[in-house]
mmCIF file of C-alpha atoms in Angstrom:
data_model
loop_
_atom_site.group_PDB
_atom_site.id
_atom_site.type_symbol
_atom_site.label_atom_id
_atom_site.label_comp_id
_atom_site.label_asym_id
_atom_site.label_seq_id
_atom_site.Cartn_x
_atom_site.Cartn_y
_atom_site.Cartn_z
ATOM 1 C CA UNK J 1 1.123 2.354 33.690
ATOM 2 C CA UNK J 2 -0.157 4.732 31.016
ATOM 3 C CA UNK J 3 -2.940 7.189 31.608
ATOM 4 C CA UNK J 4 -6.392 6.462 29.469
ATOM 5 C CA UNK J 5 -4.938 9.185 26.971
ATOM 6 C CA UNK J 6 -1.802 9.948 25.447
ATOM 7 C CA UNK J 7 -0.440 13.775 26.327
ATOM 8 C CA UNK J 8 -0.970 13.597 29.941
ATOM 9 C CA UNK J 9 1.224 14.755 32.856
ATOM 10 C CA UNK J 10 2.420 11.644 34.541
ATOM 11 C CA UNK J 11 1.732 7.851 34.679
ATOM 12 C CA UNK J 12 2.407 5.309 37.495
ATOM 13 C CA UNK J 13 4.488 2.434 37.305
ATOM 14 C CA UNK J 14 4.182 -0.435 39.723
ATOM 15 C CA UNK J 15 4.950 -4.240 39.456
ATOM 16 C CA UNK J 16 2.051 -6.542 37.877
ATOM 17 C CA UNK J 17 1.172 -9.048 41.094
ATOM 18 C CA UNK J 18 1.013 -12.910 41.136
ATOM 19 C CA UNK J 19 1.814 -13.090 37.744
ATOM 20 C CA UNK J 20 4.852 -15.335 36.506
ATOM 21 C CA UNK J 21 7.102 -13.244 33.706
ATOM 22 C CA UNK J 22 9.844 -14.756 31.536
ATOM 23 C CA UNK J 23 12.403 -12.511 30.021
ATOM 24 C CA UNK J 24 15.669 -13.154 28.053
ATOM 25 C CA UNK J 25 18.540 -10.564 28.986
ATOM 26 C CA UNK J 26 21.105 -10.859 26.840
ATOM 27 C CA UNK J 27 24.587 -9.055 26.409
ATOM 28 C CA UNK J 28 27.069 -8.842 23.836
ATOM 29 C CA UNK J 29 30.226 -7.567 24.373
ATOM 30 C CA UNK J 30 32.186 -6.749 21.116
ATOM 31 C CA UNK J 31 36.206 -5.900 21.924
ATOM 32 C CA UNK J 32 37.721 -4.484 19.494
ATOM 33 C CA UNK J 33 40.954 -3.919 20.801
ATOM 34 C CA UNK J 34 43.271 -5.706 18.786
ATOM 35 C CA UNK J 35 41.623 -4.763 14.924
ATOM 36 C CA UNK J 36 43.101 -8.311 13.664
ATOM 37 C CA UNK J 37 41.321 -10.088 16.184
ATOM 38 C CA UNK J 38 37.576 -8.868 16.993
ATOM 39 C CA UNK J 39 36.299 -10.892 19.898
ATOM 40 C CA UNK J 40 32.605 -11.432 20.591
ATOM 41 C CA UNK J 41 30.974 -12.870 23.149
ATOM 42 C CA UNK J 42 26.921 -13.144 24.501
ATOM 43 C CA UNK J 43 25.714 -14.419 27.514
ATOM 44 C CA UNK J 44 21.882 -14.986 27.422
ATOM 45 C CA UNK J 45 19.777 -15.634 31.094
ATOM 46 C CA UNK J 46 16.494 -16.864 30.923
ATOM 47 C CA UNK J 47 14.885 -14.878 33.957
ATOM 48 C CA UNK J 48 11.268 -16.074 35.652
ATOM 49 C CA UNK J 49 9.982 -13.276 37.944
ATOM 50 C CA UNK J 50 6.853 -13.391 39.807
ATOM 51 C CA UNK J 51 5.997 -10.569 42.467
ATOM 52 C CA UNK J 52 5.064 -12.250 45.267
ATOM 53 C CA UNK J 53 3.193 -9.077 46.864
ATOM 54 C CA UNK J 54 4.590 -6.679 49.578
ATOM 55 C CA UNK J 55 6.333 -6.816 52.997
ATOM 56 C CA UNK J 56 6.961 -4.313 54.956
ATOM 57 C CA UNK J 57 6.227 -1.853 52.610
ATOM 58 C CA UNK J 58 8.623 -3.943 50.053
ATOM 59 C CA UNK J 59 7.540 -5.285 46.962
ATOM 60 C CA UNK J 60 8.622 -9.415 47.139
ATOM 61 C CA UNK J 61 9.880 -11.116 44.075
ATOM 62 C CA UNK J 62 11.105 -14.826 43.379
ATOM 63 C CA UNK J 63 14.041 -14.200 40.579
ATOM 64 C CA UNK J 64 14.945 -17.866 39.114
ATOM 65 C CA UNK J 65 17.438 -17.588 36.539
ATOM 66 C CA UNK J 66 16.183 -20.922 34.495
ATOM 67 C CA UNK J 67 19.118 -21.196 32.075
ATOM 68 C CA UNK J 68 22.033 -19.384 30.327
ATOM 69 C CA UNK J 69 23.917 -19.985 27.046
ATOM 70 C CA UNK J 70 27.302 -18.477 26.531
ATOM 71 C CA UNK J 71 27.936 -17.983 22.658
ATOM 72 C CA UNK J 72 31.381 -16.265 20.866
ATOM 73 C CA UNK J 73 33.462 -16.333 18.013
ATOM 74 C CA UNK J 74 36.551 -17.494 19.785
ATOM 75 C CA UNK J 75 36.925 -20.072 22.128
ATOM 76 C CA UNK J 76 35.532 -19.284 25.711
ATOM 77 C CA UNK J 77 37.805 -19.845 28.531
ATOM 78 C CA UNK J 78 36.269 -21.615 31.444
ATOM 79 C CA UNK J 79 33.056 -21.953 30.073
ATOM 80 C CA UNK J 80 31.536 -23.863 33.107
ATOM 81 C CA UNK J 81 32.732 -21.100 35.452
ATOM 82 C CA UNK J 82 31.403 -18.469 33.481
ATOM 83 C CA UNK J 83 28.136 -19.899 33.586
ATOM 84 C CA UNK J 84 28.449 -21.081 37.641
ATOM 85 C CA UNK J 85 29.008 -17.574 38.193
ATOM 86 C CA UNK J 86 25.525 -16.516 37.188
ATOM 87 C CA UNK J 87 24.028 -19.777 38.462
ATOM 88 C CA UNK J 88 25.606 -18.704 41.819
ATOM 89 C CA UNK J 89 22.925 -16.026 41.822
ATOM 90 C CA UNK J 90 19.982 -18.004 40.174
ATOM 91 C CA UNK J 91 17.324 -18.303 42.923
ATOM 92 C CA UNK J 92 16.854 -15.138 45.075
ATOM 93 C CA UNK J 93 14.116 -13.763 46.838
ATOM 94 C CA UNK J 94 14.177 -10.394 47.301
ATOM 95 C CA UNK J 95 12.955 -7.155 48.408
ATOM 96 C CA UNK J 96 12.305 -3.975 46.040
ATOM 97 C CA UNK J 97 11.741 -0.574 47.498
ATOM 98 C CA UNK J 98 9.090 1.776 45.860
ATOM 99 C CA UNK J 99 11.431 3.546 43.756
ATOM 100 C CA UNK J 100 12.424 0.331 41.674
ATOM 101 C CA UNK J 101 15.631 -0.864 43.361
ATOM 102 C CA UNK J 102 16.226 -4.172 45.196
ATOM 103 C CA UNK J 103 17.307 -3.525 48.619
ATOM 104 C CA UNK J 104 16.879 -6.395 50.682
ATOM 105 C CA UNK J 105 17.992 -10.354 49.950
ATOM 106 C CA UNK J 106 15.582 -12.364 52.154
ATOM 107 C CA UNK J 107 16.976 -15.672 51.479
ATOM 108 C CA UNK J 108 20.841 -14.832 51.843
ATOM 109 C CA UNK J 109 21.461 -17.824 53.722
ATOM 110 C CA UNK J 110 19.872 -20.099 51.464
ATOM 111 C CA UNK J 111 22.168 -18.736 48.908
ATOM 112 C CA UNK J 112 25.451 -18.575 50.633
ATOM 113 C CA UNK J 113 24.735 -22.538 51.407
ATOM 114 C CA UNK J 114 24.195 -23.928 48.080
ATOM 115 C CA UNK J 115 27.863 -21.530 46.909
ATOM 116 C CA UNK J 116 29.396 -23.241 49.885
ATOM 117 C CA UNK J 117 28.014 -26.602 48.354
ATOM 118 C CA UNK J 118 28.906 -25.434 44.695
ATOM 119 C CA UNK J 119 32.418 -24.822 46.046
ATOM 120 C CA UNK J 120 33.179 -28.673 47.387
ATOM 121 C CA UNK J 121 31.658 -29.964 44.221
ATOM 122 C CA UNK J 122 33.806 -28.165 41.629
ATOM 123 C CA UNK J 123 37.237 -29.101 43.653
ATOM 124 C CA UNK J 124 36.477 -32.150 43.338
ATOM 125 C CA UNK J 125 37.579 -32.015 39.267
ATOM 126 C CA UNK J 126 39.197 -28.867 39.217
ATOM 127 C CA UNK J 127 41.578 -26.963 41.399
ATOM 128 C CA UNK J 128 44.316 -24.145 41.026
ATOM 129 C CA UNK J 129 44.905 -20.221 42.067
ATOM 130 C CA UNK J 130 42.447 -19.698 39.330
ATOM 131 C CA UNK J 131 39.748 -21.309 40.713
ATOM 132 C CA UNK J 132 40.023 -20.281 43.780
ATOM 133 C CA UNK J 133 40.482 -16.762 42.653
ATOM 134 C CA UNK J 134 37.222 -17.166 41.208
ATOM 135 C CA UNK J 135 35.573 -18.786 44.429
ATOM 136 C CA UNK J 136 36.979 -15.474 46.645
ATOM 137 C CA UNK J 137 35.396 -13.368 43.724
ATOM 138 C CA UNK J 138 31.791 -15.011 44.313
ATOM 139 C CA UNK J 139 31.831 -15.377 48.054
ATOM 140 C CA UNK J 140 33.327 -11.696 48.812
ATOM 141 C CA UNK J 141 30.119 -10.723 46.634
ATOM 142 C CA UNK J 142 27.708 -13.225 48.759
ATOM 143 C CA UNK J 143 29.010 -12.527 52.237
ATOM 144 C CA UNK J 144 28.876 -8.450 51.743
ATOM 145 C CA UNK J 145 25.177 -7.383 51.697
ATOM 146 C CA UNK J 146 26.717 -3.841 50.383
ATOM 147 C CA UNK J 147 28.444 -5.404 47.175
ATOM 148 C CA UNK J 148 25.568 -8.108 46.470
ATOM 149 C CA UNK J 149 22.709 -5.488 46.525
ATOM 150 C CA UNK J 150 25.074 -3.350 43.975
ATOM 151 C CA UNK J 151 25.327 -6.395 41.608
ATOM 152 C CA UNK J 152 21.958 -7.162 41.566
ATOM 153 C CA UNK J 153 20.948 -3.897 40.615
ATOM 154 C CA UNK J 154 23.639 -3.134 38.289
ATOM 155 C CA UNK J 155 23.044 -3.527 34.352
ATOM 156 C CA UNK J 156 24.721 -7.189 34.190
ATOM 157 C CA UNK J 157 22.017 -8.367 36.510
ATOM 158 C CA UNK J 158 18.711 -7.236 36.774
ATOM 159 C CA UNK J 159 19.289 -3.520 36.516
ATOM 160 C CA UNK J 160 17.134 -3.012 33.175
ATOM 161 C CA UNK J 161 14.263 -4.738 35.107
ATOM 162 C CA UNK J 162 14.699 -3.074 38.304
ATOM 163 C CA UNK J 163 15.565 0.579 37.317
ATOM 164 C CA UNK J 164 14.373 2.606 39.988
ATOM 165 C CA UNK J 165 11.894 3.939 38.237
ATOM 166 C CA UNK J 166 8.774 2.410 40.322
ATOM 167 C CA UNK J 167 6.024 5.079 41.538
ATOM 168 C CA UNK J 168 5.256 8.530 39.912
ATOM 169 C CA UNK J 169 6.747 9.682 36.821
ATOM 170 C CA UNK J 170 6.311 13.290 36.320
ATOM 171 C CA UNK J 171 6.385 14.391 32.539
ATOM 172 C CA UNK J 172 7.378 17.372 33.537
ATOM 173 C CA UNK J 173 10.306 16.820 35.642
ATOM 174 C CA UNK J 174 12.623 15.916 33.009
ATOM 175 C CA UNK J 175 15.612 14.756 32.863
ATOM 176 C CA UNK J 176 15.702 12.862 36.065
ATOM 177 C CA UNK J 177 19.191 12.476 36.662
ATOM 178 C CA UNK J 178 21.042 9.428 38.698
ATOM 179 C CA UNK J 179 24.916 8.065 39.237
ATOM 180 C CA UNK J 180 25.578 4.492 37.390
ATOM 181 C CA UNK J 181 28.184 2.620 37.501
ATOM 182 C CA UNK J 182 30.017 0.611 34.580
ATOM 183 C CA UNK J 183 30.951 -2.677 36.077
ATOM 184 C CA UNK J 184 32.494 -3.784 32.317
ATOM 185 C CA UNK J 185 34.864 -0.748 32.612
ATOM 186 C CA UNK J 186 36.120 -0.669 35.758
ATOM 187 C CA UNK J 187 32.899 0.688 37.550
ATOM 188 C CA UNK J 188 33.341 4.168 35.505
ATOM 189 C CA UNK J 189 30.661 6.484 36.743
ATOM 190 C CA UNK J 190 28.195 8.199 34.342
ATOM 191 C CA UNK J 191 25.475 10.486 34.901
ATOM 192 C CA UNK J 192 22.468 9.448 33.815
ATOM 193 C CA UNK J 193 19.516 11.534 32.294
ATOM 194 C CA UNK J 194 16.360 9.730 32.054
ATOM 195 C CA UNK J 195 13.658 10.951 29.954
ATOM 196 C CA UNK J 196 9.879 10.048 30.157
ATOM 197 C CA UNK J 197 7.957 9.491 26.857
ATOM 198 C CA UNK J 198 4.278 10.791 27.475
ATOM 199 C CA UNK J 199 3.257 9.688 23.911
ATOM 200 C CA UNK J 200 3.547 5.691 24.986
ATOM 201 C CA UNK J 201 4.541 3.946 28.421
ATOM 202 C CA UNK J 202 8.786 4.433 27.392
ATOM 203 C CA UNK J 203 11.623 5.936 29.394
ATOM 204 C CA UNK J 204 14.743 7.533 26.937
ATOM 205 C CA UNK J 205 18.341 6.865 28.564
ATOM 206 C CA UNK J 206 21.605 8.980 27.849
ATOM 207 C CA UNK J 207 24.543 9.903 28.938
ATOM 208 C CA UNK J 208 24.803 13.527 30.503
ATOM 209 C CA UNK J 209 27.410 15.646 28.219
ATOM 210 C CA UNK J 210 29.265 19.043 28.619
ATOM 211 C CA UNK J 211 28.379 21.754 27.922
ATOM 212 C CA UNK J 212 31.241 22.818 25.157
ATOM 213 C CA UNK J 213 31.299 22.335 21.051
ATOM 214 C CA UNK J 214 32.516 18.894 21.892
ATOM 215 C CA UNK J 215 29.440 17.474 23.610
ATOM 216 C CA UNK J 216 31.458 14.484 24.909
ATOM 217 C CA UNK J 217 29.578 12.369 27.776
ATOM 218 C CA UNK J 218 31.229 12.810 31.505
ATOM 219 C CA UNK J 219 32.514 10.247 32.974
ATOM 220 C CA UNK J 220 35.034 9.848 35.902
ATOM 221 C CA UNK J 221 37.809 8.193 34.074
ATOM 222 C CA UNK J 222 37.249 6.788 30.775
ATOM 223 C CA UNK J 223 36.184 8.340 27.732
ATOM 224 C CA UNK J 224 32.928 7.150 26.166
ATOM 225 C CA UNK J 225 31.532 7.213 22.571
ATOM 226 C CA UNK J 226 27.946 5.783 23.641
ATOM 227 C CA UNK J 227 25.841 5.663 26.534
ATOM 228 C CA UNK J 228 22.209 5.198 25.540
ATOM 229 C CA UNK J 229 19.335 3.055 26.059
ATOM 230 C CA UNK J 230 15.427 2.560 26.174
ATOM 231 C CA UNK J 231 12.610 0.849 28.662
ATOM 232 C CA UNK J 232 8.817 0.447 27.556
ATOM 233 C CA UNK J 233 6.029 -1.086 28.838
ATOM 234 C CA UNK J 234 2.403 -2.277 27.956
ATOM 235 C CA UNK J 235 -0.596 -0.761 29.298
ATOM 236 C CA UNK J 236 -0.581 -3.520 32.127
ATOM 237 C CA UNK J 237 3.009 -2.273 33.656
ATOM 238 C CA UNK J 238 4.783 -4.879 31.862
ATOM 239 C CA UNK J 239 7.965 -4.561 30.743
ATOM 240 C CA UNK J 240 7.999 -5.588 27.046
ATOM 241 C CA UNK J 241 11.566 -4.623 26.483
ATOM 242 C CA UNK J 242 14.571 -2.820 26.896
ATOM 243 C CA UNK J 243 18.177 -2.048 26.191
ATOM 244 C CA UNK J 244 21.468 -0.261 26.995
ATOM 245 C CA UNK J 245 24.031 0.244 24.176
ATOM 246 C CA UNK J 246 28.002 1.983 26.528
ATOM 247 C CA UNK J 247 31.044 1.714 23.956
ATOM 248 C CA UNK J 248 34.971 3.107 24.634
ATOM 249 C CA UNK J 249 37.404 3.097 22.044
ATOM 250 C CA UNK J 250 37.693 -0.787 22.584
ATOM 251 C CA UNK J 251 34.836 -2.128 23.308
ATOM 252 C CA UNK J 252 31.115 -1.979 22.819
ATOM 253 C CA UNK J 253 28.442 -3.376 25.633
ATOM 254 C CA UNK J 254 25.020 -4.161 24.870
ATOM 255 C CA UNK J 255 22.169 -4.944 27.297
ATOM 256 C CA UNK J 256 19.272 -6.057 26.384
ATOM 257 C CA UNK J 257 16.251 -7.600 28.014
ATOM 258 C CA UNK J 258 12.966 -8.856 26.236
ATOM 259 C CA UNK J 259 9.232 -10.228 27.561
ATOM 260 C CA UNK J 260 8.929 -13.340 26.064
ATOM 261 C CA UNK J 261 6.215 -14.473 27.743
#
């Protein structure tokens, strides 16, 4: 991913083939919204990917999302359907364009049928408006290819790994600029300015910010202290780690995601 020496004008970046990674993406939510009672809480995946090669002109990877731990300093509410939710999206095979953004679900069907199974086996114990509140939630996500291909590439999925930064990065071309969305705030937009390092395989993530004395970031509806974050690789294209600090007034979101092997 990084040319032979340092100071060059642009580097690469393109998946590693047949080659099984693991990576821990964890986030930590911190709300401080009531200063008697700071609630945290962190919700760790342990993520295998393995490119599978391409298909028509798609990059193919298996995502298997092996286990997840839910950790906080108060008591978590509906701990097992916390975790079912992710588990809902734990095997997927899936197609990623040649910027770095998953487009395509090949094995929707598969997917929808094990939720459908899911579904009949947690009535059995539980039932309620809140459960099944919960079951619309997943299925309107799993039957609408729109809204599933927007989780998966949003920052509470896979969005650090798949950033849509694939193919040519120009050193010069800087800041590349893109719309994200804030699913932990209501989907607030942001415009993001990404930065290229050419002194080591890294790309720098803010916020964009007026232009007054203020410097504040824009956003659409919700005003932001933080927006910033990092992504760098190894020599071989691999993602070694990355992260994604956003904090309000209330509440502080970080992402993180890590190679472990």
């Amino acid at each position: 991913m990084i040319p032979l020496t340092h100071f060059l004008h642009e580097f690469y970046l393109e998946p590693v083939i047949n080659k099984r990674l693991n990576y821990r993406f964890e986030t930590i939510t911190t709300d401080s919204s009531n200063k008697k009672r700071i609630v945290e809480k962190s919700i760790i995946r342990e993520v295998e990917f393995t490119h599978l090669g391409q298909r028509h002109e798609l990059f193919v990877f298996d995502v298997f999302t092996a286990r997840v731990t839910l950790s906080s300093n108060q008591t978590i509410k509906n701990e097992r359907l916390l975790k079912e939710d992710i588990y809902a999206f734990d095997d997927i095979e899936m197609g990623v364009n040649d910027k770095g953004e998953i487009s395509k679900v090949y094995n929707i069907k598969e997917m929808q049928y094990r939720w459908k199974s899911k579904m009949i086996e947690l009535r059995v114990d539980n039932s309620g408006y809140e459960l099944e509140a919960f079951f619309d939630e997943i299925s309107d996500v799993m039957n609408d290819t729109e809204k599933l291909l927007f989780y998966l590439n949003s920052k509470n999925m896979f969005g650090l790994y798949f950033h849509g930064l694939f193919g040519k990065n120009d050193m010069h071309v800087v800041p590349k600029k893109r719309t994200a969305a804030i699913l932990d705030l209501d989907d607030v937009l942001v415009t993001e300015e990404i930065w290229t390092d050419n002194r080591e395989p890294s790309f720098v993530i803010r916020a964009q910010k007026t232009n007054d004395i203020h410097k504040n970031i824009e956003s659409s509806s919700d005003v932001l202290k933080k927006y910033e974050g990092e992504l760098r690789y190894n020599q071989d294209h691999q993602m070694v780690e990355g992260f994604l600090e956003i904090e309000n007034e209330n509440l502080n979101i970080k992402h993180n995601v890590l190679w472990v092997g």
